[in-house]
N, CA, C and O atoms as a Tinker XYZ file with bonds, in Angstrom:
   484  protein
     1  N     -7.043000   -7.657000    4.109000    73     2
     2  CA    -6.459000   -6.561000    4.463000    64     1     3
     3  C     -5.321000   -5.817000    3.399000    63     2     4     5
     4  O     -4.541000   -6.424000    2.666000    81     3
     5  N     -5.449000   -4.440000    3.522000    73     3     6
     6  CA    -4.303000   -3.791000    2.874000    64     5     7
     7  C     -3.220000   -3.168000    3.496000    63     6     8     9
     8  O     -3.404000   -2.523000    4.529000    81     7
     9  N     -2.290000   -3.263000    3.077000    73     7    10
    10  CA    -0.915000   -2.896000    4.121000    64     9    11
    11  C     -0.177000   -2.023000    2.914000    63    10    12    13
    12  O     -0.102000   -2.017000    1.685000    81    11
    13  N      0.335000   -1.268000    4.101000    73    11    14
    14  CA     1.287000   -0.128000    3.149000    64    13    15
    15  C      2.602000    0.127000    4.660000    63    14    16    17
    16  O      2.641000    0.649000    5.774000    81    15
    17  N      3.461000   -0.625000    3.743000    73    15    18
    18  CA     4.900000   -0.340000    5.028000    64    17    19
    19  C      5.817000    0.950000    4.538000    63    18    20    21
    20  O      5.847000    1.365000    3.379000    81    19
    21  N      6.493000    1.451000    5.554000    73    19    22
    22  CA     7.217000    2.692000    5.024000    64    21    23
    23  C      8.275000    2.781000    6.353000    63    22    24    25
    24  O      8.223000    2.006000    7.309000    81    23
    25  N      9.110000    3.738000    6.226000    73    23    26
    26  CA    10.203000    3.922000    7.434000    64    25    27
    27  C     11.760000    3.449000    6.839000    63    26    28    29
    28  O     12.758000    3.543000    7.553000    81    27
    29  N     11.803000    3.013000    5.658000    73    27    30
    30  CA    13.012000    2.559000    5.137000    64    29    31
    31  C     13.886000    3.573000    4.709000    63    30    32    33
    32  O     13.294000    4.650000    4.635000    81    31
    33  N     15.355000    3.646000    4.325000    73    31    34
    34  CA    16.252000    4.586000    3.605000    64    33    35
    35  C     17.518000    3.704000    4.217000    63    34    36    37
    36  O     17.709000    2.572000    4.660000    81    35
    37  N     18.227000    4.863000    3.979000    73    35    38
    38  CA    19.957000    4.546000    3.881000    64    37    39
    39  C     20.332000    5.081000    5.315000    63    38    40    41
    40  O     20.052000    6.186000    5.780000    81    39
    41  N     21.114000    3.924000    5.987000    73    39    42
    42  CA    21.605000    4.154000    7.512000    64    41    43
    43  C     23.136000    3.477000    7.058000    63    42    44    45
    44  O     23.364000    2.871000    6.011000    81    43
    45  N     23.819000    3.685000    7.841000    73    43    46
    46  CA    25.312000    3.496000    8.163000    64    45    47
    47  C     25.164000    2.168000    9.091000    63    46    48    49
    48  O     24.247000    1.928000    9.877000    81    47
    49  N     26.320000    1.356000    8.794000    73    47    50
    50  CA    26.430000    0.286000    9.705000    64    49    51
    51  C     26.640000    0.251000   11.121000    63    50    52    53
    52  O     27.555000    0.859000   11.678000    81    51
    53  N     25.843000   -0.417000   11.667000    73    51    54
    54  CA    25.554000   -0.079000   13.231000    64    53    55
    55  C     24.119000    0.752000   13.542000    63    54    56    57
    56  O     23.593000    0.909000   14.644000    81    55
    57  N     23.718000    1.163000   12.426000    73    55    58
    58  CA    22.904000    2.540000   12.914000    64    57    59
    59  C     21.242000    1.651000   13.216000    63    58    60    61
    60  O     21.093000    0.429000   13.259000    81    59
    61  N     20.302000    2.572000   13.368000    73    59    62
    62  CA    18.865000    1.714000   13.580000    64    61    63
    63  C     17.956000    2.404000   12.488000    63    62    64    65
    64  O     18.132000    3.359000   11.732000    81    63
    65  N     16.805000    1.438000   12.739000    73    63    66
    66  CA    15.819000    1.986000   11.758000    64    65    67
    67  C     14.702000    1.295000   12.443000    63    66    68    69
    68  O     14.831000    0.300000   13.156000    81    67
    69  N     13.166000    2.143000   12.062000    73    67    70
    70  CA    12.093000    1.504000   12.610000    64    69    71
    71  C     11.135000    1.290000   11.212000    63    70    72    73
    72  O     10.980000    2.274000   10.490000    81    71
    73  N     10.639000    0.288000   10.922000    73    71    74
    74  CA     9.638000    0.010000   10.078000    64    73    75
    75  C      8.553000    0.128000   10.592000    63    74    76    77
    76  O      8.352000   -0.254000   11.745000    81    75
    77  N      7.390000    0.826000    9.653000    73    75    78
    78  CA     5.906000    0.997000    9.975000    64    77    79
    79  C      5.093000    0.060000    9.005000    63    78    80    81
    80  O      5.337000    0.012000    7.799000    81    79
    81  N      4.123000   -0.670000    9.610000    73    79    82
    82  CA     3.190000   -1.415000    8.435000    64    81    83
    83  C      1.680000   -0.975000    8.596000    63    82    84    85
    84  O      1.038000   -1.569000    9.462000    81    83
    85  N      0.967000    0.119000    7.768000    73    83    86
    86  CA    -0.202000    0.421000    8.643000    64    85    87
    87  C     -1.368000   -0.506000    7.899000    63    86    88    89
    88  O     -0.985000   -0.992000    6.834000    81    87
    89  N     -2.479000   -0.767000    8.220000    73    87    90
    90  CA    -3.408000   -1.868000    7.741000    64    89    91
    91  C     -4.461000   -1.458000    7.628000    63    90    92    93
    92  O     -4.756000   -0.661000    8.519000    81    91
    93  N     -5.346000   -1.671000    6.778000    73    91    94
    94  CA    -6.766000   -1.001000    6.596000    64    93    95
    95  C     -7.552000   -2.444000    6.062000    63    94    96    97
    96  O     -7.008000   -3.465000    5.641000    81    95
    97  N     -8.763000   -2.215000    6.198000    73    95    98
    98  CA    -9.407000   -3.168000    5.527000    64    97    99
    99  C    -10.318000   -4.280000    6.579000    63    98   100   101
   100  O    -11.059000   -3.797000    7.435000    81    99
   101  N    -10.218000   -5.413000    6.464000    73    99   102
   102  CA   -10.572000   -6.745000    7.329000    64   101   103
   103  C    -10.218000   -6.162000    8.825000    63   102   104   105
   104  O     -9.829000   -5.037000    9.137000    81   103
   105  N    -10.457000   -7.193000    9.557000    73   103   106
   106  CA   -10.166000   -7.388000   11.085000    64   105   107
   107  C     -8.507000   -7.661000   11.152000    63   106   108   109
   108  O     -7.958000   -8.750000   10.985000    81   107
   109  N     -7.903000   -6.460000   11.424000    73   107   110
   110  CA    -6.310000   -6.432000   11.581000    64   109   111
   111  C     -6.182000   -7.357000   12.886000    63   110   112   113
   112  O     -5.490000   -8.363000   12.727000    81   111
   113  N     -6.676000   -7.188000   13.991000    73   111   114
   114  CA    -6.373000   -7.880000   14.842000    64   113   115
   115  C     -6.155000   -9.331000   15.057000    63   114   116   117
   116  O     -5.313000   -9.849000   15.791000    81   115
   117  N     -7.096000   -9.945000   14.260000    73   115   118
   118  CA    -6.913000  -11.088000   14.081000    64   117   119
   119  C     -5.958000  -11.681000   13.435000    63   118   120   121
   120  O     -5.915000  -12.887000   13.675000    81   119
   121  N     -5.107000  -11.267000   12.644000    73   119   122
   122  CA    -4.256000  -11.406000   11.975000    64   121   123
   123  C     -2.654000  -11.648000   12.348000    63   122   124   125
   124  O     -2.093000  -10.580000   12.592000    81   123
   125  N     -1.837000  -12.754000   12.441000    73   123   126
   126  CA    -0.528000  -12.915000   12.185000    64   125   127
   127  C      0.171000  -11.902000   11.414000    63   126   128   129
   128  O     -0.016000  -11.836000   10.199000    81   127
   129  N      1.290000  -10.772000   12.265000    73   127   130
   130  CA     1.662000  -10.187000   11.248000    64   129   131
   131  C      3.016000  -10.675000   11.237000    63   130   132   133
   132  O      3.482000  -11.421000   12.097000    81   131
   133  N      3.936000  -10.010000    9.742000    73   131   134
   134  CA     5.191000  -10.437000    9.919000    64   133   135
   135  C      5.724000   -9.481000    8.751000    63   134   136   137
   136  O      4.954000   -8.821000    8.054000    81   135
   137  N      7.301000   -9.467000    8.586000    73   135   138
   138  CA     8.201000   -8.982000    8.032000    64   137   139
   139  C      8.983000   -9.998000    7.338000    63   138   140   141
   140  O      9.371000  -11.025000    7.895000    81   139
   141  N      9.273000   -9.630000    5.800000    73   139   142
   142  CA     9.798000  -10.604000    5.078000    64   141   143
   143  C     10.898000   -9.133000    4.439000    63   142   144   145
   144  O     10.829000   -7.915000    4.602000    81   143
   145  N     11.634000   -9.835000    3.854000    73   143   146
   146  CA    12.760000   -9.146000    3.228000    64   145   147
   147  C     13.260000   -9.920000    2.172000    63   146   148   149
   148  O     13.261000  -11.149000    2.236000    81   147
   149  N     13.892000   -8.997000    0.735000    73   147   150
   150  CA    14.681000   -9.423000   -0.345000    64   149   151
   151  C     15.365000   -9.051000   -0.887000    63   150   152   153
   152  O     15.021000   -8.263000   -1.767000    81   151
   153  N     16.527000   -9.320000   -0.743000    73   151   154
   154  CA    17.765000   -8.831000   -1.286000    64   153   155
   155  C     17.861000   -8.705000   -2.718000    63   154   156   157
   156  O     17.117000   -9.545000   -3.222000    81   155
   157  N     18.526000   -7.937000   -3.696000    73   155   158
   158  CA    18.445000   -8.279000   -4.783000    64   157   159
   159  C     19.095000   -9.191000   -5.264000    63   158   160   161
   160  O     20.287000   -9.036000   -4.998000    81   159
   161  N     18.826000  -10.409000   -6.065000    73   159   162
   162  CA    18.830000  -11.164000   -6.912000    64   161   163
   163  C     18.924000  -12.815000   -5.519000    63   162   164   165
   164  O     19.472000  -13.918000   -5.517000    81   163
   165  N     18.032000  -12.025000   -4.565000    73   163   166
   166  CA    18.008000  -13.233000   -3.879000    64   165   167
   167  C     16.281000  -13.563000   -3.420000    63   166   168   169
   168  O     15.520000  -12.595000   -3.415000    81   167
   169  N     15.842000  -14.672000   -3.121000    73   167   170
   170  CA    14.944000  -15.123000   -2.582000    64   169   171
   171  C     14.209000  -14.350000   -1.437000    63   170   172   173
   172  O     14.891000  -14.012000   -0.469000    81   171
   173  N     12.783000  -14.018000   -1.466000    73   171   174
   174  CA    12.191000  -13.270000   -0.402000    64   173   175
   175  C     12.320000  -14.458000    1.010000    63   174   176   177
   176  O     11.883000  -15.608000    1.048000    81   175
   177  N     13.081000  -13.685000    2.092000    73   175   178
   178  CA    12.947000  -14.687000    3.297000    64   177   179
   179  C     12.389000  -13.743000    4.563000    63   178   180   181
   180  O     12.334000  -12.514000    4.601000    81   179
   181  N     11.954000  -14.806000    5.688000    73   179   182
   182  CA    11.501000  -14.571000    6.713000    64   181   183
   183  C     12.335000  -13.630000    7.435000    63   182   184   185
   184  O     13.561000  -13.719000    7.372000    81   183
   185  N     11.612000  -12.521000    8.281000    73   183   186
   186  CA    12.325000  -11.905000    9.286000    64   185   187
   187  C     12.109000  -12.247000   10.578000    63   186   188   189
   188  O     12.809000  -12.868000   11.378000    81   187
   189  N     10.709000  -11.600000   10.695000    73   187   190
   190  CA     9.803000  -11.887000   12.030000    64   189   191
   191  C      8.504000  -11.802000   12.009000    63   190   192   193
   192  O      7.850000  -11.219000   11.144000    81   191
   193  N      8.070000  -12.394000   12.982000    73   191   194
   194  CA     6.315000  -12.517000   12.937000    64   193   195
   195  C      5.753000  -12.262000   14.246000    63   194   196   197
   196  O      6.595000  -12.370000   15.137000    81   195
   197  N      4.465000  -11.924000   14.678000    73   195   198
   198  CA     4.110000  -11.134000   15.712000    64   197   199
   199  C      2.579000  -11.788000   15.844000    63   198   200   201
   200  O      1.782000  -11.278000   15.056000    81   199
   201  N      2.105000  -12.696000   16.595000    73   199   202
   202  CA     0.746000  -13.121000   16.584000    64   201   203
   203  C     -0.307000  -12.058000   17.008000    63   202   204   205
   204  O      0.129000  -11.004000   17.471000    81   203
   205  N     -1.740000  -12.243000   16.888000    73   203   206
   206  CA    -2.716000  -11.344000   16.729000    64   205   207
   207  C     -2.404000  -10.657000   18.414000    63   206   208   209
   208  O     -2.006000   -9.493000   18.472000    81   207
   209  N     -2.546000  -11.201000   19.304000    73   207   210
   210  CA    -2.409000  -10.568000   20.485000    64   209   211
   211  C     -0.927000  -10.296000   21.138000    63   210   212   213
   212  O     -0.706000   -9.946000   22.298000    81   211
   213  N     -0.057000  -10.522000   20.194000    73   211   214
   214  CA     1.160000  -10.285000   20.427000    64   213   215
   215  C      1.637000  -11.314000   21.538000    63   214   216   217
   216  O      2.308000  -10.774000   22.417000    81   215
   217  N      1.468000  -12.465000   21.667000    73   215   218
   218  CA     1.904000  -13.225000   22.923000    64   217   219
   219  C      3.185000  -13.920000   22.339000    63   218   220   221
   220  O      4.065000  -14.443000   23.024000    81   219
   221  N      3.159000  -13.853000   21.099000    73   219   222
   222  CA     4.151000  -14.910000   20.305000    64   221   223
   223  C      4.832000  -13.786000   19.373000    63   222   224   225
   224  O      4.179000  -13.127000   18.565000    81   223
   225  N      6.364000  -13.626000   19.598000    73   223   226
   226  CA     7.082000  -13.329000   18.518000    64   225   227
   227  C      8.371000  -14.051000   18.130000    63   226   228   229
   228  O      9.338000  -14.085000   18.891000    81   227
   229  N      8.359000  -14.513000   17.161000    73   227   230
   230  CA     9.384000  -15.259000   16.583000    64   229   231
   231  C     10.230000  -14.548000   15.110000    63   230   232   233
   232  O      9.703000  -14.017000   14.133000    81   231
   233  N     11.724000  -14.778000   15.399000    73   231   234
   234  CA    12.798000  -14.184000   14.627000    64   233   235
   235  C     13.502000  -15.303000   13.844000    63   234   236   237
   236  O     13.495000  -16.500000   14.131000    81   235
   237  N     14.002000  -14.814000   12.992000    73   235   238
   238  CA    14.745000  -15.490000   11.961000    64   237   239
   239  C     16.062000  -15.560000   12.558000    63   238   240   241
   240  O     16.402000  -14.478000   13.038000    81   239
   241  N     17.000000  -16.591000   12.693000    73   239   242
   242  CA    18.529000  -16.457000   13.358000    64   241   243
   243  C     19.001000  -15.191000   13.032000    63   242   244   245
   244  O     19.231000  -14.405000   13.951000    81   243
   245  N     19.200000  -14.828000   11.758000    73   243   246
   246  CA    19.781000  -13.712000   11.181000    64   245   247
   247  C     19.891000  -12.365000   11.893000    63   246   248   249
   248  O     20.855000  -11.620000   12.067000    81   247
   249  N     18.371000  -12.266000   12.317000    73   247   250
   250  CA    18.027000  -10.549000   12.982000    64   249   251
   251  C     17.857000  -10.843000   14.626000    63   250   252   253
   252  O     17.715000   -9.968000   15.479000    81   251
   253  N     17.902000  -12.141000   14.835000    73   251   254
   254  CA    17.330000  -12.176000   16.420000    64   253   255
   255  C     18.443000  -11.407000   17.648000    63   254   256   257
   256  O     19.673000  -11.432000   17.588000    81   255
   257  N     17.878000  -10.963000   18.375000    73   255   258
   258  CA    18.678000   -9.874000   19.303000    64   257   259
   259  C     18.949000   -8.523000   18.567000    63   258   260   261
   260  O     19.529000   -7.585000   19.115000    81   259
   261  N     18.557000   -8.501000   17.480000    73   259   262
   262  CA    18.802000   -6.965000   16.779000    64   261   263
   263  C     17.388000   -6.447000   16.391000    63   262   264   265
   264  O     17.116000   -5.249000   16.310000    81   263
   265  N     16.774000   -7.160000   16.227000    73   263   266
   266  CA    15.285000   -6.814000   15.619000    64   265   267
   267  C     14.303000   -7.013000   16.662000    63   266   268   269
   268  O     14.334000   -8.057000   17.315000    81   267
   269  N     13.393000   -6.081000   16.899000    73   267   270
   270  CA    11.889000   -6.465000   17.701000    64   269   271
   271  C     10.653000   -5.980000   16.879000    63   270   272   273
   272  O     10.377000   -4.820000   16.574000    81   271
   273  N      9.908000   -7.230000   16.562000    73   271   274
   274  CA     8.847000   -7.044000   16.029000    64   273   275
   275  C      7.736000   -6.532000   16.826000    63   274   276   277
   276  O      7.622000   -7.139000   17.891000    81   275
   277  N      6.869000   -5.586000   16.637000    73   275   278
   278  CA     5.568000   -5.329000   17.805000    64   277   279
   279  C      4.441000   -4.792000   16.874000    63   278   280   281
   280  O      4.553000   -4.456000   15.695000    81   279
   281  N      3.274000   -4.784000   17.699000    73   279   282
   282  CA     2.252000   -4.319000   17.018000    64   281   283
   283  C      1.360000   -3.526000   17.822000    63   282   284   285
   284  O      1.453000   -3.650000   19.043000    81   283
   285  N      0.530000   -2.750000   17.354000    73   283   286
   286  CA    -0.526000   -1.442000   17.969000    64   285   287
   287  C     -1.946000   -1.732000   17.293000    63   286   288   289
   288  O     -2.409000   -1.068000   16.365000    81   287
   289  N     -2.511000   -2.731000   17.849000    73   287   290
   290  CA    -3.917000   -3.105000   17.219000    64   289   291
   291  C     -5.002000   -1.852000   17.230000    63   290   292   293
   292  O     -5.895000   -1.814000   16.383000    81   291
   293  N     -4.884000   -0.963000   18.113000    73   291   294
   294  CA    -5.641000    0.093000   18.038000    64   293   295
   295  C     -5.309000    1.149000   16.936000    63   294   296   297
   296  O     -6.061000    2.062000   16.594000    81   295
   297  N     -3.960000    0.864000   16.389000    73   295   298
   298  CA    -3.762000    1.979000   15.376000    64   297   299
   299  C     -3.323000    1.333000   14.379000    63   298   300   301
   300  O     -2.416000    1.802000   13.692000    81   299
   301  N     -4.017000   -0.145000   14.056000    73   299   302
   302  CA    -3.603000   -1.039000   13.218000    64   301   303
   303  C     -2.409000   -0.796000   12.141000    63   302   304   305
   304  O     -2.359000   -0.448000   10.961000    81   303
   305  N     -1.487000   -1.150000   13.134000    73   303   306
   306  CA    -0.116000   -0.870000   12.604000    64   305   307
   307  C      1.245000   -1.619000   13.302000    63   306   308   309
   308  O      1.588000   -1.485000   14.477000    81   307
   309  N      1.713000   -2.181000   12.596000    73   307   310
   310  CA     3.161000   -3.262000   12.935000    64   309   311
   311  C      4.246000   -2.411000   13.059000    63   310   312   313
   312  O      4.103000   -1.262000   12.643000    81   311
   313  N      5.338000   -2.754000   13.562000    73   311   314
   314  CA     6.463000   -1.984000   13.473000    64   313   315
   315  C      7.448000   -2.993000   13.370000    63   314   316   317
   316  O      7.026000   -4.108000   13.679000    81   315
   317  N      8.782000   -2.929000   12.985000    73   315   318
   318  CA    10.070000   -3.575000   13.202000    64   317   319
   319  C     11.283000   -2.361000   13.349000    63   318   320   321
   320  O     11.742000   -1.533000   12.562000    81   319
   321  N     11.544000   -2.698000   14.743000    73   319   322
   322  CA    12.455000   -1.930000   15.545000    64   321   323
   323  C     13.864000   -2.472000   14.858000    63   322   324   325
   324  O     14.141000   -3.582000   15.314000    81   323
   325  N     14.900000   -1.963000   13.817000    73   323   326
   326  CA    16.052000   -2.656000   13.309000    64   325   327
   327  C     17.372000   -2.172000   14.033000    63   326   328   329
   328  O     17.648000   -1.020000   13.697000    81   327
   329  N     18.226000   -2.698000   14.891000    73   327   330
   330  CA    19.463000   -1.638000   15.354000    64   329   331
   331  C     20.469000   -2.673000   14.920000    63   330   332   333
   332  O     20.229000   -3.718000   14.316000    81   331
   333  N     21.847000   -2.127000   15.400000    73   331   334
   334  CA    23.051000   -2.883000   15.051000    64   333   335
   335  C     22.955000   -3.325000   13.397000    63   334   336   337
   336  O     23.258000   -4.476000   13.085000    81   335
   337  N     22.607000   -2.549000   12.577000    73   335   338
   338  CA    22.409000   -2.884000   11.215000    64   337   339
   339  C     23.930000   -3.078000   10.304000    63   338   340   341
   340  O     24.963000   -2.413000   10.230000    81   339
   341  N     23.435000   -4.383000    9.665000    73   339   342
   342  CA    24.604000   -4.683000    9.097000    64   341   343
   343  C     24.422000   -4.595000    7.555000    63   342   344   345
   344  O     23.307000   -4.236000    7.177000    81   343
   345  N     25.371000   -4.874000    6.602000    73   343   346
   346  CA    25.219000   -4.477000    5.105000    64   345   347
   347  C     24.408000   -5.694000    4.676000    63   346   348   349
   348  O     23.384000   -5.431000    4.045000    81   347
   349  N     24.641000   -6.801000    4.873000    73   347   350
   350  CA    23.698000   -8.336000    4.685000    64   349   351
   351  C     22.290000   -7.602000    4.793000    63   350   352   353
   352  O     21.423000   -7.945000    3.989000    81   351
   353  N     21.931000   -6.379000    5.955000    73   351   354
   354  CA    20.466000   -6.214000    6.199000    64   353   355
   355  C     19.741000   -5.685000    4.903000    63   354   356   357
   356  O     18.519000   -5.708000    4.755000    81   355
   357  N     20.800000   -5.124000    3.830000    73   355   358
   358  CA    20.426000   -4.376000    3.043000    64   357   359
   359  C     19.157000   -5.217000    2.405000    63   358   360   361
   360  O     19.280000   -6.442000    2.375000    81   359
   361  N     17.956000   -4.634000    1.899000    73   359   362
   362  CA    16.716000   -5.394000    1.160000    64   361   363
   363  C     15.604000   -4.594000    1.176000    63   362   364   365
   364  O     15.481000   -3.627000    1.928000    81   363
   365  N     14.675000   -5.008000    0.267000    73   363   366
   366  CA    13.213000   -4.662000    0.359000    64   365   367
   367  C     12.655000   -5.398000    1.528000    63   366   368   369
   368  O     12.846000   -6.605000    1.674000    81   367
   369  N     11.930000   -4.638000    2.405000    73   367   370
   370  CA    11.139000   -5.017000    3.397000    64   369   371
   371  C      9.983000   -4.935000    3.229000    63   370   372   373
   372  O      9.488000   -3.852000    2.917000    81   371
   373  N      9.093000   -6.253000    3.417000    73   371   374
   374  CA     8.023000   -6.337000    3.092000    64   373   375
   375  C      6.737000   -6.497000    4.571000    63   374   376   377
   376  O      7.160000   -7.135000    5.535000    81   375
   377  N      5.938000   -6.187000    4.628000    73   375   378
   378  CA     5.208000   -6.738000    5.602000    64   377   379
   379  C      4.145000   -7.779000    5.042000    63   378   380   381
   380  O      4.121000   -7.967000    3.825000    81   379
   381  N      3.181000   -8.531000    5.948000    73   379   382
   382  CA     2.414000   -9.256000    5.379000    64   381   383
   383  C      1.870000   -9.716000    6.331000    63   382   384   385
   384  O      2.489000   -9.781000    7.393000    81   383
   385  N      0.136000  -10.316000    6.199000    73   383   386
   386  CA    -0.705000  -10.721000    6.693000    64   385   387
   387  C     -1.377000  -12.225000    6.525000    63   386   388   389
   388  O     -1.697000  -12.624000    5.405000    81   387
   389  N     -1.578000  -13.062000    7.752000    73   387   390
   390  CA    -1.714000  -14.228000    7.667000    64   389   391
   391  C     -2.577000  -14.667000    8.916000    63   390   392   393
   392  O     -2.481000  -14.201000   10.051000    81   391
   393  N     -3.442000  -15.660000    8.484000    73   391   394
   394  CA    -4.607000  -16.228000    9.413000    64   393   395
   395  C     -3.954000  -16.999000   10.575000    63   394   396   397
   396  O     -4.356000  -17.098000   11.734000    81   395
   397  N     -2.553000  -17.668000    9.843000    73   395   398
   398  CA    -1.639000  -18.768000   11.026000    64   397   399
   399  C     -0.709000  -18.195000   11.129000    63   398   400   401
   400  O     -0.586000  -17.139000   10.507000    81   399
   401  N      0.406000  -18.724000   12.039000    73   399   402
   402  CA     1.703000  -18.164000   12.255000    64   401   403
   403  C      2.754000  -18.824000   11.187000    63   402   404   405
   404  O      2.660000  -20.050000   11.129000    81   403
   405  N      3.464000  -18.400000   10.570000    73   403   406
   406  CA     4.222000  -19.343000    9.606000    64   405   407
   407  C      5.216000  -18.397000    9.352000    63   406   408   409
   408  O      5.124000  -17.183000    9.536000    81   407
   409  N      6.515000  -19.244000    8.761000    73   407   410
   410  CA     7.778000  -18.431000    8.612000    64   409   411
   411  C      7.837000  -18.498000    6.703000    63   410   412   413
   412  O      8.573000  -17.903000    5.916000    81   411
   413  N      6.890000  -19.339000    6.511000    73   411   414
   414  CA     6.720000  -19.636000    4.688000    64   413   415
   415  C      5.831000  -18.545000    4.390000    63   414   416   417
   416  O      4.790000  -18.255000    4.981000    81   415
   417  N      6.490000  -17.841000    3.168000    73   415   418
   418  CA     5.489000  -17.033000    2.414000    64   417   419
   419  C      4.303000  -17.329000    1.920000    63   418   420   421
   420  O      3.331000  -16.575000    1.974000    81   419
   421  N      4.320000  -18.485000    1.392000    73   419   422
   422  CA     2.896000  -18.830000    0.635000    64   421   423
   423  C      1.969000  -19.069000    1.842000    63   422   424   425
   424  O      0.904000  -19.616000    1.556000    81   423
   425  N      2.184000  -18.745000    3.218000    73   423   426
   426  CA     0.758000  -18.892000    4.158000    64   425   427
   427  C      0.697000  -17.308000    4.133000    63   426   428   429
   428  O     -0.178000  -16.840000    4.861000    81   427
   429  N      1.267000  -16.633000    3.611000    73   427   430
   430  CA     0.740000  -15.064000    3.679000    64   429   431
   431  C     -0.008000  -14.550000    2.435000    63   430   432   433
   432  O      0.481000  -14.462000    1.309000    81   431
   433  N     -1.607000  -14.135000    2.897000    73   431   434
   434  CA    -2.229000  -13.687000    1.706000    64   433   435
   435  C     -1.989000  -12.297000    1.455000    63   434   436   437
   436  O     -2.066000  -12.087000    0.245000    81   435
   437  N     -1.767000  -11.412000    2.017000    73   435   438
   438  CA    -1.529000   -9.951000    2.071000    64   437   439
   439  C     -0.553000   -9.420000    2.064000    63   438   440   441
   440  O      0.151000   -9.650000    3.048000    81   439
   441  N      0.018000   -8.453000    1.002000    73   439   442
   442  CA     1.387000   -7.933000    1.326000    64   441   443
   443  C      1.140000   -6.177000    1.359000    63   442   444   445
   444  O      0.152000   -5.467000    1.174000    81   443
   445  N      2.477000   -5.926000    1.669000    73   443   446
   446  CA     2.503000   -4.397000    1.656000    64   445   447
   447  C      3.127000   -4.792000    0.315000    63   446   448   449
   448  O      3.291000   -5.861000   -0.274000    81   447
   449  N      3.508000   -3.060000   -0.021000    73   447   450
   450  CA     4.675000   -2.773000   -1.037000    64   449   451
   451  C      5.737000   -2.795000   -1.148000    63   450   452   453
   452  O      6.281000   -2.726000   -2.250000    81   451
   453  N      6.337000   -2.895000   -0.088000    73   451   454
   454  CA     7.587000   -3.023000    0.229000    64   453   455
   455  C      8.409000   -1.480000    0.619000    63   454   456   457
   456  O      8.028000   -0.354000    0.299000    81   455
   457  N      9.475000   -1.805000    1.302000    73   455   458
   458  CA    10.058000   -0.493000    1.616000    64   457   459
   459  C     11.683000   -0.565000    1.760000    63   458   460   461
   460  O     12.204000   -1.441000    2.451000    81   459
   461  N     12.213000    0.118000    1.274000    73   459   462
   462  CA    13.558000   -0.458000    0.725000    64   461   463
   463  C     14.573000    0.157000    1.812000    63   462   464   465
   464  O     14.628000    1.376000    1.979000    81   463
   465  N     15.349000   -0.711000    2.520000    73   463   466
   466  CA    16.356000   -0.496000    3.528000    64   465   467
   467  C     17.892000   -0.957000    2.833000    63   466   468   469
   468  O     18.149000   -2.090000    2.425000    81   467
   469  N     18.888000    0.300000    2.813000    73   467   470
   470  CA    20.096000    0.126000    2.625000    64   469   471
   471  C     20.989000    0.392000    3.495000    63   470   472   473
   472  O     20.849000    1.486000    4.041000    81   471
   473  N     22.037000   -0.355000    3.880000    73   471   474
   474  CA    22.799000   -0.253000    5.173000    64   473   475
   475  C     24.511000   -0.311000    4.408000    63   474   476   477
   476  O     25.236000   -1.224000    4.013000    81   475
   477  N     24.613000    1.077000    4.474000    73   475   478
   478  CA    26.306000    1.260000    3.513000    64   477   479
   479  C     27.295000    1.236000    4.679000    63   478   480   481
   480  O     26.974000    1.456000    5.847000    81   479
   481  N     28.514000    0.951000    4.257000    73   479   482
   482  CA    29.646000    0.687000    5.120000    64   481   483
   483  C     30.607000    1.619000    4.444000    63   482   484
   484  O     31.760000    1.728000    4.864000    81   483
């Protein structure tokens, strides 16, 4: 599946952003979809995943309560609503697809190109 992330930008501390990831190709609705992020000089880290039917959503502790992952299988799109943003949320955010639910990057075979989120203080 091909993925295209968008929606990043510059936001002040405490602000909000909604990221989108549009998918095309194989059967999007059968995949677990996730968001990861990578800050400068750091490893890529898990943010959230959502199962194919959206029955399970799982979040990293660092974003729990501030972010909401969702999907619209009719539009082949997933979203990440981010609220109460902090400077440490600054990173390139990537969407990814996997046949199984996981927080590990190696489980995800398809990746979007990333969208930059910068939180300024």
